[in-house]
PDB file of C-alpha atoms in Angstrom:
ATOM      1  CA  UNK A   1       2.948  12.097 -33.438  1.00  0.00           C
ATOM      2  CA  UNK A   2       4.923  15.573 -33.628  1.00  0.00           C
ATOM      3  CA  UNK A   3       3.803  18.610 -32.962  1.00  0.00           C
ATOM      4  CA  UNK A   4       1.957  20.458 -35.398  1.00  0.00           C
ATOM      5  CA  UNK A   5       2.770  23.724 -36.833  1.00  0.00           C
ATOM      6  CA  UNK A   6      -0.194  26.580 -36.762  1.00  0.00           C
ATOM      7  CA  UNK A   7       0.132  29.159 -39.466  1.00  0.00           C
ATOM      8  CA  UNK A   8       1.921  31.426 -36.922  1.00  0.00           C
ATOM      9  CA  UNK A   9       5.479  29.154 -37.058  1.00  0.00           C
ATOM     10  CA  UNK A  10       4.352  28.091 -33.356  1.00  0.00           C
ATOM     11  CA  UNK A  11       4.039  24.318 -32.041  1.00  0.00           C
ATOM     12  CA  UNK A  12       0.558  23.168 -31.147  1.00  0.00           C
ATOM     13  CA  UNK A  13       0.189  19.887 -29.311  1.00  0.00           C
ATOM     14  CA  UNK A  14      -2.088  16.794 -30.631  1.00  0.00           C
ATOM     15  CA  UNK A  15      -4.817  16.059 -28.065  1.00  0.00           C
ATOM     16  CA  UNK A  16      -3.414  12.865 -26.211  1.00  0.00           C
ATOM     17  CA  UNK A  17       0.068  13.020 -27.488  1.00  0.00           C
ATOM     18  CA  UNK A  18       2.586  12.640 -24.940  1.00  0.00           C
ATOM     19  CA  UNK A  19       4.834  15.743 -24.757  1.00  0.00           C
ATOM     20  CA  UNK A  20       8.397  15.799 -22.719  1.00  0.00           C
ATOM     21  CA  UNK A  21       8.566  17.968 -20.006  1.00  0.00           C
ATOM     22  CA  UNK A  22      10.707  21.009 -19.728  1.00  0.00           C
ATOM     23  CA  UNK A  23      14.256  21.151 -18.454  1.00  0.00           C
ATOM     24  CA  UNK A  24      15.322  23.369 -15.577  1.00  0.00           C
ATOM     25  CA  UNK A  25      18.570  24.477 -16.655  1.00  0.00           C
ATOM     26  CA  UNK A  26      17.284  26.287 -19.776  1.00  0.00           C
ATOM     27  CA  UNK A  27      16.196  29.678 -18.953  1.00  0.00           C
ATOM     28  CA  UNK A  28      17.205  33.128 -18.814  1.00  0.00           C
ATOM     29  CA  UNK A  29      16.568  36.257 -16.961  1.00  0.00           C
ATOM     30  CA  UNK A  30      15.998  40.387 -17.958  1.00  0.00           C
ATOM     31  CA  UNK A  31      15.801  42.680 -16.162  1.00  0.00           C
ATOM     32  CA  UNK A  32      15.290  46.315 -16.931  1.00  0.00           C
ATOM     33  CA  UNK A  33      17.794  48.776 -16.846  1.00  0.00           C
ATOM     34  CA  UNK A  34      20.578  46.333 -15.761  1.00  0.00           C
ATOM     35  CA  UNK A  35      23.303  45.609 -18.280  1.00  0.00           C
ATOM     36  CA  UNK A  36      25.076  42.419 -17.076  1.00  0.00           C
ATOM     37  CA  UNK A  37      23.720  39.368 -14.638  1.00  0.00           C
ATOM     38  CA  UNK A  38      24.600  36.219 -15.319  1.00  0.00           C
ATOM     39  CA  UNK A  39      21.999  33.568 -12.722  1.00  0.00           C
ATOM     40  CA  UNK A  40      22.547  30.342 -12.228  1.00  0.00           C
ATOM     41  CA  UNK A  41      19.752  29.701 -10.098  1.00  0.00           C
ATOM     42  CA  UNK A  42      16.110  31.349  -9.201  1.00  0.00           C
ATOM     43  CA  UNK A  43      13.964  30.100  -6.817  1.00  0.00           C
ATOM     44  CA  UNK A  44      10.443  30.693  -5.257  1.00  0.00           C
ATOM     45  CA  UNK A  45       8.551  31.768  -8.096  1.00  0.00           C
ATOM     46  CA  UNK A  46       4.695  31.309  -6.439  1.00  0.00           C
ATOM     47  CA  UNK A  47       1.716  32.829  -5.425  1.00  0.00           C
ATOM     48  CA  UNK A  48      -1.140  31.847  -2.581  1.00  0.00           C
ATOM     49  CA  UNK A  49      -4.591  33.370  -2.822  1.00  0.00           C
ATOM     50  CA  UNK A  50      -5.807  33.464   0.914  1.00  0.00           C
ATOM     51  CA  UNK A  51      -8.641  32.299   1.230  1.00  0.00           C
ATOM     52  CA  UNK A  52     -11.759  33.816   3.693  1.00  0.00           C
ATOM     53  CA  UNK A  53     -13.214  31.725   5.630  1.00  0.00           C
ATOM     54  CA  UNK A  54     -17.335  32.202   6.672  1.00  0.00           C
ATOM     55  CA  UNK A  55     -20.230  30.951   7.555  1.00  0.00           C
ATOM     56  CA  UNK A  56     -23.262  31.584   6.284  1.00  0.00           C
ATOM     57  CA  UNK A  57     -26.343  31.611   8.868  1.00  0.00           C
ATOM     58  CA  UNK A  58     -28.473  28.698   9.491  1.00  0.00           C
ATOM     59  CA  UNK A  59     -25.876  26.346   7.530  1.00  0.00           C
ATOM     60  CA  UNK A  60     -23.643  26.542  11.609  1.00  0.00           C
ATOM     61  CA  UNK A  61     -22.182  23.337  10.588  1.00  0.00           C
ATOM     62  CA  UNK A  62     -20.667  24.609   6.915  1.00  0.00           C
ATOM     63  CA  UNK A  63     -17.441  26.686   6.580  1.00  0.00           C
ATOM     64  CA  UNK A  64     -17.026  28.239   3.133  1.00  0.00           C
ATOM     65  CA  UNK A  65     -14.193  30.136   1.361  1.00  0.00           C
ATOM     66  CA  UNK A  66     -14.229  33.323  -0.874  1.00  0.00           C
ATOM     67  CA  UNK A  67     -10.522  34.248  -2.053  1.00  0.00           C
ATOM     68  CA  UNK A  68      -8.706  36.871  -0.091  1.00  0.00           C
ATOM     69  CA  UNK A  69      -5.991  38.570  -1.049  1.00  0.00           C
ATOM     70  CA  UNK A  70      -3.113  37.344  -3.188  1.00  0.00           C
ATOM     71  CA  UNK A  71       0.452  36.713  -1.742  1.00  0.00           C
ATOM     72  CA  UNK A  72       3.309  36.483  -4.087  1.00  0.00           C
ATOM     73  CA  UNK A  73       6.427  34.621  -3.085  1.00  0.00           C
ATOM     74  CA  UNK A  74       9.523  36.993  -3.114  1.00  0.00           C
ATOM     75  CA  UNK A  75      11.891  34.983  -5.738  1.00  0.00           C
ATOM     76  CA  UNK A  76      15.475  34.824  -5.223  1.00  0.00           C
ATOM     77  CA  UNK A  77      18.234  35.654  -7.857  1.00  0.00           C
ATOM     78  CA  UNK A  78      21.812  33.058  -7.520  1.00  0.00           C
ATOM     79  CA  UNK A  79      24.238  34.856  -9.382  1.00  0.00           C
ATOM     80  CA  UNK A  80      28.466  34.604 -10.174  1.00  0.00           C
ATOM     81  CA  UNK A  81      29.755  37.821  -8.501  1.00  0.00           C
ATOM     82  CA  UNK A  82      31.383  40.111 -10.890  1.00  0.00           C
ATOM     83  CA  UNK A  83      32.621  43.104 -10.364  1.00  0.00           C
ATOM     84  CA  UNK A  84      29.412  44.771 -12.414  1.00  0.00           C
ATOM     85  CA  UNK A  85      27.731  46.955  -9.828  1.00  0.00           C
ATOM     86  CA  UNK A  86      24.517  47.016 -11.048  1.00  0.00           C
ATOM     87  CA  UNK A  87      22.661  44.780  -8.981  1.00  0.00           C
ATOM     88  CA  UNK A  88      24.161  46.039  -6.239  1.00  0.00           C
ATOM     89  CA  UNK A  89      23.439  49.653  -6.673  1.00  0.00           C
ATOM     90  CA  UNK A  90      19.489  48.630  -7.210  1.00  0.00           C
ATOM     91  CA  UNK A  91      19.639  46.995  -3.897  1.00  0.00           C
ATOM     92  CA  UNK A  92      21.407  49.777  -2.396  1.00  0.00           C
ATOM     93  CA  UNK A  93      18.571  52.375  -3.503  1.00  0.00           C
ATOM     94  CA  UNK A  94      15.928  50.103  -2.054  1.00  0.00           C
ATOM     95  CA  UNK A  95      18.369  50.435   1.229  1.00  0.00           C
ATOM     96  CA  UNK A  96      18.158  54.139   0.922  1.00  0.00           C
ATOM     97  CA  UNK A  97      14.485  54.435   0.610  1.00  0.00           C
ATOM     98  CA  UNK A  98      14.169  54.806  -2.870  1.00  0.00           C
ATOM     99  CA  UNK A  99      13.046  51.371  -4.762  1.00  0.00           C
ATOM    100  CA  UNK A 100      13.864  51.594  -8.431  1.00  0.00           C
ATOM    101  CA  UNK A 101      10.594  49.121  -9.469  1.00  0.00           C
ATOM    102  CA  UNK A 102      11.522  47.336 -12.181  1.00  0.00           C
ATOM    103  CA  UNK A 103       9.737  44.399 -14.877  1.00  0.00           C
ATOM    104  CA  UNK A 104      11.703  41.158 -14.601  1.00  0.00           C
ATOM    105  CA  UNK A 105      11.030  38.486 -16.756  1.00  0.00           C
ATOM    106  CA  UNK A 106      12.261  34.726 -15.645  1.00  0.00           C
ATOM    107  CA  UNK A 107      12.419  32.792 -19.283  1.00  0.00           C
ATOM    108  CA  UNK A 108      12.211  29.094 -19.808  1.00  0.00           C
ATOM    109  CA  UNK A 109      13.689  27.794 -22.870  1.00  0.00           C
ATOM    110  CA  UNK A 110      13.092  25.139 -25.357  1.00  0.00           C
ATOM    111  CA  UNK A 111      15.020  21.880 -24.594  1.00  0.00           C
ATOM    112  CA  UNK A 112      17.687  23.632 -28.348  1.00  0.00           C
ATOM    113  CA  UNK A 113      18.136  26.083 -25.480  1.00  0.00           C
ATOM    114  CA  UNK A 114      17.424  29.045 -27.720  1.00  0.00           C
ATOM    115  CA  UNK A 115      13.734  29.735 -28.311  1.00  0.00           C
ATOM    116  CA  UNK A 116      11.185  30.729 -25.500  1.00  0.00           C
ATOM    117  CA  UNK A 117       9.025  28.166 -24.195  1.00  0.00           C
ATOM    118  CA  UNK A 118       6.990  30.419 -21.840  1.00  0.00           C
ATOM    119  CA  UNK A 119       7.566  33.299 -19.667  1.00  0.00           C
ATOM    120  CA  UNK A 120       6.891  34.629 -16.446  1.00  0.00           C
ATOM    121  CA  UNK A 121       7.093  38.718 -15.511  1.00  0.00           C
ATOM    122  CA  UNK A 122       7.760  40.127 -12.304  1.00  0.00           C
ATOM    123  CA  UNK A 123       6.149  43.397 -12.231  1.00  0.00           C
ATOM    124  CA  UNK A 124       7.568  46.162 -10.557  1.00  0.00           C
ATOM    125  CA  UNK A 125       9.777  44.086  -8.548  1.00  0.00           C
ATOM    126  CA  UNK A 126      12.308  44.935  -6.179  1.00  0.00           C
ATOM    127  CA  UNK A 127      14.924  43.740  -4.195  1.00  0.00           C
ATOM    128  CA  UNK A 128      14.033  43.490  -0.866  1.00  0.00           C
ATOM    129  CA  UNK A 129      16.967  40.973   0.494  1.00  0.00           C
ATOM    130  CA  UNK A 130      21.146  40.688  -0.593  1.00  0.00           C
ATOM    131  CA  UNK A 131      23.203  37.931   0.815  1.00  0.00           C
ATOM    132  CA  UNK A 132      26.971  38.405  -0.221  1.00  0.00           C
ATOM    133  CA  UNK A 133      29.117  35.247  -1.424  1.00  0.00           C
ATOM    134  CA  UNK A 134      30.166  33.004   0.737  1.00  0.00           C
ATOM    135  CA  UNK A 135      34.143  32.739   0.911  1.00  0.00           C
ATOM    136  CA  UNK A 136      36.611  30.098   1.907  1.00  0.00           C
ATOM    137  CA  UNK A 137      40.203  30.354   1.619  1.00  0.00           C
ATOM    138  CA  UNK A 138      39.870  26.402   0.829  1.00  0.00           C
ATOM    139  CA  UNK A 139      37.393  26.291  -1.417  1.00  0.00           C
ATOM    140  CA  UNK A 140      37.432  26.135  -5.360  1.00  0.00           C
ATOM    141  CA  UNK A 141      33.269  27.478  -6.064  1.00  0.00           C
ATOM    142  CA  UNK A 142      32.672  30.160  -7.773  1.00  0.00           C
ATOM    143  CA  UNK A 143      31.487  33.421  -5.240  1.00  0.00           C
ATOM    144  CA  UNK A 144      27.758  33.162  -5.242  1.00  0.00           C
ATOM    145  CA  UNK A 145      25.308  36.199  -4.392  1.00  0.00           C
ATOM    146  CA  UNK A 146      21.799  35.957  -3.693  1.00  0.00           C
ATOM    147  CA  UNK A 147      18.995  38.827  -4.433  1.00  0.00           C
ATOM    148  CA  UNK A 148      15.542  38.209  -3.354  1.00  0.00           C
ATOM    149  CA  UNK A 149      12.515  40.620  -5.390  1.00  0.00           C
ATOM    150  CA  UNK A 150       9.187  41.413  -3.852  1.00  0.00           C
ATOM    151  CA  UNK A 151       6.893  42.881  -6.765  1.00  0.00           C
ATOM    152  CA  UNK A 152       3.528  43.752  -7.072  1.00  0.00           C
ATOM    153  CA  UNK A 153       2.520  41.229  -9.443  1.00  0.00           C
ATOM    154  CA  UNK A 154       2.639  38.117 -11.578  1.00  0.00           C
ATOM    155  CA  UNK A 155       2.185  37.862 -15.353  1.00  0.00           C
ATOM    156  CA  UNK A 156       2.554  34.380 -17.285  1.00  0.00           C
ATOM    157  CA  UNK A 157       3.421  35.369 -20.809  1.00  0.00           C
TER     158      UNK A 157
END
């Protein structure tokens, strides 16, 4: 049975009815205040709550857990180098001692490859690692940059 439409234009699914899972190539990144990136590739979106580990008296032989802090994964950017120097000049300010914190939002699309499927924001991320292209008189690839952002926290829109 399709999907059925809710009076707000979105897609709600039937209980029970099988839905296709979402392809990996569709998506799309923003970032604020940077005009032109084109990624072909992020990687290590994630998060770990740590868990603390006690135990309480008279139970010696039980270990429980309360969660600890939460760790967020830095997430790495692939990109086509360009000669746009906006990515570049972000990571440089972090270099200087300055972080320019910015929202990021990783977007996967609908399998048409246009509308949003869900959404993920980064926020107040930052880069915190740059790994230039690698080049080989012998190769063919397109130059590929990496740029990994640490941020503060993780919103699923």
């Amino acid at each position: 049975m399709p999907d059925a439409p809710t009076d707000n234009g979105t897609k709600q699914s039937r209980v029970g009815a099988p839905t296709d899972p979402y392809r990996n190539y569709h998506f799309l990144l923003t970032i604020q205040d940077v005009s032109e990136a084109r990624f072909t590739e992020c990687l290590g979106l994630g998060m770990r709550i740590q868990p603390i580990r006690y135990r309480e008296s008279g139970a010696g032989q039980i270990v429980r857990a309360l969660p600890g802090p939460v760790d967020y994964a830095e997430v790495t950017l692939r990109y086509g180098l360009t000669n746009s120097t906006d990515l570049w000049n972000w990571m440089n300010a972090a270099a200087t001692g300055r972080p320019l914190r910015r929202h990021v939002s990783i977007v996967l699309l609908e399998s048409d490859g246009a509308r949003e499927a869900m959404r993920w924001n980064l926020i107040n991320a930052w880069p915190c690692q740059w790994r230039g292209a690698a080049l080989d008189a012998m190769g063919r690839d397109v130059a590929i940059e990496e740029l990994s952002l640490a941020f503060d926290s993780l919103d699923r829109g």
